[in-house]
């Protein structure tokens, strides 16, 4: 049974991952806010080879080393991919069951929207998380 699976709003793009994520984090940076169209990007990070994606995916680079993938039909943001590190971040909201998302930290909180209140007890980093 596939542990993590999901897709876009219209169903044209589907993905699945059998492996456990490397981490599950919430990014509050302005680039993620713009790319996701929300106050933060809650995402599960996997090795690229651990995720299979099918369907009409379009991509755009939001920075020189980060490619964002979205459904070419409905526009749902599905992933961010960093080939130089071999990683792919799946958006929590695109999961069939988003309740499986268990975040372990918040980062780039210096860009966090002032109305977001964090009371989950998770570690918070004003910038990039520690290596």
Coordinates of N, CA, C and O in Angstrom, one line a residue:
X1 N 0.8 -1.2 0.0 CA 0.0 0.0 0.0 C 0.9 1.2 0.0 O 1.8 1.3 0.7
X2 N 0.5 2.2 -0.8 CA 1.3 3.4 -0.9 C 1.1 4.3 0.3 O 0.0 4.5 0.7
X3 N 2.2 4.7 0.9 CA 2.1 5.5 2.1 C 1.7 6.9 1.8 O 0.9 7.5 2.6
X4 N 2.3 7.6 0.8 CA 1.9 8.9 0.5 C 1.5 9.0 -1.0 O 2.2 8.6 -1.9
X5 N 0.3 9.6 -1.2 CA -0.2 9.8 -2.5 C -1.0 11.0 -2.6 O -1.6 11.4 -1.6
X6 N -1.2 11.5 -3.8 CA -2.0 12.7 -3.9 C -2.0 13.2 -5.3 O -1.6 12.5 -6.3
X7 N -2.5 14.4 -5.5 CA -2.5 14.9 -6.9 C -3.1 16.3 -6.9 O -3.4 16.9 -5.8
X8 N -3.5 16.8 -8.0 CA -4.0 18.1 -8.2 C -5.5 18.2 -8.1 O -6.2 17.1 -7.9
X9 N -6.1 19.3 -8.1 CA -7.5 19.6 -8.0 C -8.3 18.9 -9.0 O -9.3 18.3 -8.7
X10 N -7.9 18.9 -10.3 CA -8.7 18.3 -11.3 C -8.4 16.8 -11.5 O -9.2 16.1 -12.2
X11 N -7.4 16.3 -10.9 CA -7.1 14.8 -11.0 C -6.2 14.4 -12.2 O -5.8 13.3 -12.3
X12 N -5.7 15.4 -13.0 CA -4.9 15.1 -14.1 C -3.5 14.7 -13.7 O -2.8 13.9 -14.4
X13 N -3.0 15.2 -12.6 CA -1.6 14.8 -12.1 C -1.8 14.0 -10.8 O -2.6 14.4 -9.9
X14 N -1.1 12.9 -10.7 CA -1.1 12.1 -9.5 C 0.4 11.7 -9.2 O 1.2 11.7 -10.1
X15 N 0.6 11.5 -7.9 CA 2.0 11.1 -7.5 C 1.8 10.1 -6.3 O 0.8 10.0 -5.7
X16 N 2.9 9.4 -6.1 CA 3.0 8.5 -5.0 C 4.4 8.3 -4.5 O 5.3 8.5 -5.3
X17 N 4.5 8.0 -3.2 CA 5.9 7.7 -2.6 C 5.7 6.6 -1.6 O 4.8 6.7 -0.8
X18 N 6.5 5.6 -1.7 CA 6.5 4.5 -0.8 C 7.4 4.8 0.4 O 7.2 4.3 1.5
X19 N 8.5 5.5 0.2 CA 9.5 5.8 1.2 C 9.0 6.8 2.2 O 8.1 7.6 2.0
X20 N 9.6 6.8 3.4 CA 9.4 7.8 4.4 C 10.1 9.1 3.9 O 11.1 9.1 3.3
X21 N 9.5 10.3 4.2 CA 10.1 11.5 3.9 C 11.4 11.8 4.7 O 11.5 11.3 5.8
X22 N 12.2 12.6 4.1 CA 13.5 13.0 4.8 C 13.1 13.9 5.9 O 13.7 13.8 7.0
X23 N 12.2 14.8 5.7 CA 11.7 15.6 6.8 C 10.3 16.2 6.3 O 9.9 16.0 5.2
X24 N 9.6 16.8 7.3 CA 8.3 17.4 7.0 C 8.4 18.8 7.7 O 8.4 18.9 8.9
X25 N 8.4 19.9 6.9 CA 8.6 21.2 7.4 C 7.7 22.2 6.9 O 7.1 22.0 5.8
X26 N 7.6 23.4 7.5 CA 6.8 24.5 7.1 C 7.7 25.7 6.8 O 8.4 26.2 7.7
X27 N 7.7 26.1 5.6 CA 8.5 27.2 5.1 C 7.7 28.5 5.0 O 6.6 28.5 4.4
X28 N 8.2 29.6 5.7 CA 7.4 30.8 5.7 C 8.1 31.9 4.8 O 7.7 33.1 4.9
X29 N 9.0 31.5 3.9 CA 9.7 32.5 3.1 C 8.8 33.1 2.1 O 7.8 32.6 1.7
X30 N 9.1 34.3 1.6 CA 8.3 35.1 0.7 C 8.2 34.3 -0.7 O 7.2 34.4 -1.4
X31 N 9.3 33.6 -1.1 CA 9.2 32.9 -2.4 C 8.2 31.8 -2.3 O 7.4 31.7 -3.2
X32 N 8.2 31.1 -1.2 CA 7.1 30.0 -1.0 C 5.7 30.6 -0.9 O 4.8 30.1 -1.5
X33 N 5.6 31.7 -0.2 CA 4.3 32.4 -0.1 C 3.8 32.7 -1.5 O 2.6 32.5 -1.8
X34 N 4.6 33.3 -2.3 CA 4.2 33.7 -3.7 C 3.9 32.4 -4.5 O 2.9 32.4 -5.2
X35 N 4.8 31.5 -4.5 CA 4.6 30.3 -5.3 C 3.4 29.5 -4.9 O 2.7 28.9 -5.8
X36 N 3.1 29.4 -3.7 CA 2.0 28.5 -3.2 C 0.7 29.4 -3.2 O -0.4 28.8 -3.3
X37 N 0.8 30.7 -3.0 CA -0.3 31.5 -2.9 C -1.0 31.4 -1.6 O -2.2 31.5 -1.4
X38 N -0.2 31.2 -0.6 CA -0.6 31.1 0.8 C 0.4 31.6 1.8 O 1.5 32.0 1.4
X39 N 0.1 31.6 3.1 CA 1.0 32.2 4.1 C 2.3 31.4 4.3 O 3.3 31.9 4.8
X40 N 2.2 30.1 3.9 CA 3.4 29.3 4.1 C 3.3 28.0 3.2 O 2.2 27.8 2.6
X41 N 4.4 27.3 3.1 CA 4.4 26.1 2.3 C 4.7 24.9 3.3 O 5.8 24.8 3.8
X42 N 3.7 24.1 3.5 CA 3.8 22.9 4.3 C 4.2 21.8 3.4 O 3.4 21.5 2.5
X43 N 5.4 21.2 3.5 CA 5.8 20.2 2.5 C 6.5 19.0 3.2 O 7.1 19.1 4.2
X44 N 6.5 17.9 2.5 CA 7.2 16.7 2.8 C 8.3 16.6 1.8 O 8.1 16.6 0.6
X45 N 9.5 16.4 2.3 CA 10.7 16.3 1.5 C 11.1 14.9 1.3 O 11.3 14.1 2.3
X46 N 11.3 14.5 0.0 CA 11.7 13.1 -0.4 C 12.9 13.2 -1.2 O 13.2 14.2 -1.8
X47 N 13.6 12.0 -1.4 CA 14.6 11.9 -2.5 C 13.8 11.8 -3.8 O 12.7 11.2 -3.8
X48 N 14.3 12.5 -4.8 CA 13.6 12.5 -6.1 C 13.2 11.1 -6.5 O 12.1 10.9 -7.0
X49 N 14.1 10.1 -6.4 CA 13.8 8.8 -6.9 C 12.8 8.1 -6.1 O 12.3 7.0 -6.6
X50 N 12.4 8.6 -5.0 CA 11.3 8.0 -4.2 C 9.9 8.4 -4.5 O 9.0 7.9 -3.9
X51 N 9.8 9.3 -5.4 CA 8.5 9.9 -5.8 C 8.2 9.7 -7.3 O 9.1 10.0 -8.1
X52 N 7.1 9.1 -7.6 CA 6.7 9.0 -9.0 C 5.5 10.0 -9.3 O 4.6 10.1 -8.5
X53 N 5.7 10.7 -10.4 CA 4.7 11.7 -10.7 C 4.2 11.4 -12.1 O 5.0 11.2 -13.0
X54 N 2.9 11.4 -12.3 CA 2.3 11.1 -13.6 C 1.3 12.2 -14.0 O 0.6 12.7 -13.1
X55 N 1.3 12.6 -15.2 CA 0.3 13.6 -15.7 C 1.0 14.8 -16.3 O 2.2 14.9 -16.3
X56 N 0.2 15.8 -16.7 CA 0.7 17.0 -17.4 C 1.2 18.0 -16.4 O 0.5 18.9 -16.0
X57 N 2.5 17.8 -16.1 CA 3.2 18.8 -15.2 C 3.9 19.8 -15.9 O 4.6 19.5 -16.9
X58 N 3.7 21.1 -15.5 CA 4.5 22.2 -16.0 C 5.4 22.7 -14.9 O 5.1 22.4 -13.7
X59 N 6.5 23.3 -15.3 CA 7.4 23.7 -14.2 C 7.9 25.2 -14.5 O 7.8 25.7 -15.6
X60 N 8.3 25.8 -13.4 CA 8.9 27.1 -13.5 C 10.0 27.2 -12.4 O 9.9 26.5 -11.3
X61 N 11.1 27.9 -12.7 CA 12.1 28.1 -11.7 C 11.8 29.3 -10.8 O 11.7 30.4 -11.4
X62 N 11.6 29.1 -9.5 CA 11.4 30.2 -8.6 C 12.7 30.8 -8.1 O 12.7 31.9 -7.5
X63 N 13.8 30.1 -8.3 CA 15.1 30.5 -8.1 C 16.0 29.7 -9.0 O 15.6 28.7 -9.5
X64 N 17.3 30.1 -9.1 CA 18.1 29.3 -10.1 C 18.2 27.8 -9.8 O 18.3 27.0 -10.8
X65 N 18.1 27.4 -8.6 CA 18.3 26.0 -8.3 C 17.0 25.3 -7.8 O 17.0 24.1 -7.5
X66 N 15.9 26.0 -7.9 CA 14.6 25.4 -7.4 C 13.5 25.5 -8.5 O 13.2 26.5 -8.9
X67 N 13.1 24.3 -8.9 CA 12.0 24.2 -9.9 C 10.7 23.8 -9.2 O 10.7 22.9 -8.4
X68 N 9.6 24.5 -9.5 CA 8.3 24.2 -9.0 C 7.5 23.5 -10.0 O 7.5 24.0 -11.2
X69 N 6.8 22.5 -9.6 CA 5.9 21.8 -10.6 C 4.5 21.9 -10.2 O 4.1 21.9 -9.1
X70 N 3.7 22.1 -11.2 CA 2.2 22.3 -11.0 C 1.5 21.7 -12.2 O 2.0 21.4 -13.3
X71 N 0.2 21.4 -12.0 CA -0.6 20.8 -13.0 C -0.8 21.8 -14.1 O -1.2 22.9 -13.9
X72 N -0.5 21.3 -15.3 CA -0.7 22.2 -16.5 C -2.1 22.4 -16.9 O -2.5 23.3 -17.7
X73 N -3.1 21.7 -16.3 CA -4.5 21.8 -16.6 C -5.1 22.8 -15.6 O -5.7 23.8 -15.9
X74 N -5.0 22.5 -14.2 CA -5.7 23.3 -13.2 C -4.8 24.2 -12.5 O -5.3 25.1 -11.7
X75 N -3.5 24.1 -12.5 CA -2.6 25.0 -11.9 C -2.2 24.7 -10.5 O -1.4 25.4 -9.8
X76 N -2.7 23.6 -9.9 CA -2.4 23.2 -8.5 C -0.8 23.0 -8.4 O -0.2 22.2 -9.1
X77 N -0.2 23.6 -7.4 CA 1.2 23.4 -7.1 C 1.3 22.1 -6.4 O 0.7 21.8 -5.4
X78 N 2.2 21.2 -7.0 CA 2.4 19.9 -6.5 C 3.7 19.7 -5.8 O 3.8 19.1 -4.8
X79 N 4.8 20.3 -6.4 CA 6.1 20.0 -5.8 C 7.1 21.2 -6.0 O 6.9 22.0 -6.9
X80 N 8.2 21.1 -5.3 CA 9.4 21.9 -5.6 C 10.5 20.9 -5.7 O 10.6 19.9 -4.9
X81 N 11.4 21.1 -6.6 CA 12.5 20.1 -6.9 C 13.8 20.8 -7.0 O 14.0 21.8 -7.7
X82 N 14.8 20.2 -6.3 CA 16.2 20.7 -6.3 C 17.1 19.6 -6.8 O 17.5 18.8 -6.0
X83 N 17.4 19.6 -8.1 CA 18.2 18.5 -8.7 C 19.6 18.4 -8.1 O 20.1 17.4 -7.9
X84 N 20.2 19.6 -7.7 CA 21.5 19.6 -7.2 C 21.6 18.8 -5.9 O 22.7 18.4 -5.6
X85 N 20.5 18.7 -5.2 CA 20.6 18.0 -3.9 C 19.8 16.7 -4.0 O 19.7 15.9 -3.0
X86 N 19.1 16.4 -5.2 CA 18.4 15.2 -5.4 C 17.1 15.1 -4.5 O 16.7 14.0 -4.1
X87 N 16.5 16.2 -4.3 CA 15.3 16.3 -3.4 C 14.1 16.9 -4.1 O 14.2 17.7 -5.0
X88 N 12.9 16.4 -3.6 CA 11.7 16.9 -4.1 C 10.7 17.1 -2.9 O 10.5 16.2 -2.1
X89 N 10.1 18.3 -2.8 CA 9.2 18.6 -1.7 C 7.8 18.5 -2.3 O 7.4 19.3 -3.2
X90 N 7.0 17.7 -1.7 CA 5.6 17.6 -2.0 C 4.7 18.5 -1.1 O 4.9 18.5 0.1
X91 N 3.8 19.2 -1.7 CA 3.0 20.1 -1.0 C 2.0 19.3 -0.1 O 1.3 18.4 -0.6
X92 N 1.8 19.6 1.1 CA 0.9 18.9 2.0 C -0.5 19.0 1.6 O -1.2 18.0 1.7
X93 N -0.9 20.1 1.1 CA -2.3 20.3 0.6 C -2.7 19.4 -0.6 O -3.9 19.2 -0.8
X94 N -1.7 18.9 -1.3 CA -2.0 18.1 -2.5 C -2.1 16.6 -2.1 O -2.5 15.8 -2.9
X95 N -1.8 16.3 -0.9 CA -1.9 14.9 -0.4 C -3.4 14.5 -0.4 O -4.3 15.3 -0.1
X96 N -3.7 13.2 -0.7 CA -5.1 12.7 -0.6 C -5.5 12.8 0.8 O -6.7 13.0 1.1
X97 N -4.6 12.5 1.8 CA -4.9 12.6 3.2 C -3.9 13.5 3.9 O -2.8 13.1 4.3
X98 N -4.1 14.8 3.9 CA -3.2 15.8 4.4 C -2.9 15.5 5.9 O -1.9 16.1 6.5
X99 N -3.7 14.8 6.6 CA -3.5 14.5 8.0 C -2.3 13.7 8.3 O -1.8 13.6 9.4
X100 N -1.7 13.1 7.3 CA -0.5 12.3 7.5 C 0.7 13.2 7.6 O 1.8 12.8 8.1
X101 N 0.6 14.5 7.3 CA 1.6 15.5 7.4 C 1.9 15.7 8.9 O 1.0 16.1 9.7
X102 N 3.1 15.5 9.3 CA 3.6 15.7 10.7 C 4.8 16.6 10.7 O 5.9 16.2 10.7
X103 N 4.6 17.9 10.7 CA 5.7 18.9 10.6 C 6.7 18.7 11.8 O 6.3 18.4 12.9
X104 N 8.0 19.0 11.5 CA 9.0 18.9 12.6 C 9.6 20.3 12.8 O 10.4 20.4 13.8
X105 N 9.4 21.3 12.0 CA 9.9 22.6 12.3 C 9.3 23.7 11.4 O 8.6 23.3 10.4
X106 N 9.5 24.9 11.8 CA 9.1 26.1 10.9 C 10.4 26.8 10.6 O 11.3 27.0 11.5
X107 N 10.6 27.2 9.4 CA 11.8 28.0 9.0 C 11.4 29.2 8.2 O 10.3 29.3 7.7
X108 N 12.4 30.1 8.1 CA 12.2 31.4 7.5 C 11.0 32.2 8.1 O 10.2 32.9 7.5
X109 N 10.9 32.1 9.5 CA 9.9 32.7 10.2 C 10.0 34.2 10.2 O 9.1 34.9 10.6
X110 N 11.2 34.8 9.9 CA 11.4 36.2 9.8 C 10.4 36.8 8.7 O 10.0 38.0 8.8
X111 N 10.0 35.9 7.8 CA 9.0 36.4 6.7 C 7.6 35.9 7.0 O 6.7 36.1 6.2
X112 N 7.4 35.4 8.2 CA 6.1 34.9 8.6 C 5.1 36.0 8.6 O 5.4 37.1 9.1
X113 N 3.9 35.8 8.2 CA 2.8 36.8 8.2 C 2.5 37.1 9.7 O 2.4 36.2 10.5
X114 N 2.2 38.3 10.0 CA 2.0 38.7 11.4 C 0.8 38.1 12.0 O 0.7 38.0 13.2
X115 N -0.2 37.7 11.2 CA -1.4 37.1 11.8 C -1.3 35.6 12.0 O -2.1 35.0 12.6
X116 N -0.2 35.0 11.6 CA 0.1 33.6 11.8 C 0.7 33.4 13.2 O 1.7 34.1 13.6
X117 N 0.0 32.6 14.1 CA 0.5 32.4 15.4 C 0.9 30.9 15.6 O 0.1 30.0 15.3
X118 N 2.2 30.7 15.9 CA 2.7 29.4 16.1 C 2.7 29.0 17.5 O 3.4 29.5 18.4
X119 N 1.8 28.0 17.9 CA 1.8 27.5 19.2 C 1.9 26.0 19.3 O 1.4 25.3 20.2
X120 N 2.5 25.4 18.2 CA 2.6 23.9 18.2 C 3.9 23.4 18.9 O 4.0 22.2 18.9
X121 N 4.7 24.3 19.4 CA 5.9 23.8 20.2 C 7.0 23.3 19.3 O 8.0 22.9 19.8
X122 N 6.9 23.5 18.0 CA 8.0 23.0 17.1 C 9.1 24.0 17.0 O 8.9 25.2 17.3
X123 N 10.3 23.6 16.7 CA 11.4 24.5 16.6 C 11.1 25.6 15.5 O 10.5 25.2 14.5
X124 N 11.6 26.8 15.7 CA 11.4 27.9 14.8 C 12.8 28.5 14.4 O 13.6 28.7 15.3
X125 N 13.0 28.8 13.1 CA 14.2 29.4 12.7 C 13.9 30.6 11.8 O 13.1 30.5 10.9
X126 N 14.5 31.7 12.2 CA 14.3 32.9 11.4 C 14.7 32.9 10.0 O 14.2 33.6 9.1
X127 N 15.7 32.1 9.7 CA 16.2 31.9 8.4 C 16.2 30.4 8.0 O 15.3 29.7 8.4
X128 N 17.2 30.0 7.2 CA 17.3 28.6 6.8 C 17.5 27.7 8.0 O 18.1 28.1 9.0
X129 N 17.0 26.5 7.9 CA 17.2 25.6 9.0 C 18.6 25.1 9.1 O 19.3 25.2 8.1
X130 N 19.0 24.6 10.3 CA 20.4 24.1 10.4 C 20.6 22.9 9.5 O 19.6 22.2 9.2
X131 N 21.8 22.7 9.0 CA 22.1 21.6 8.1 C 22.0 20.2 8.8 O 22.0 20.0 9.9

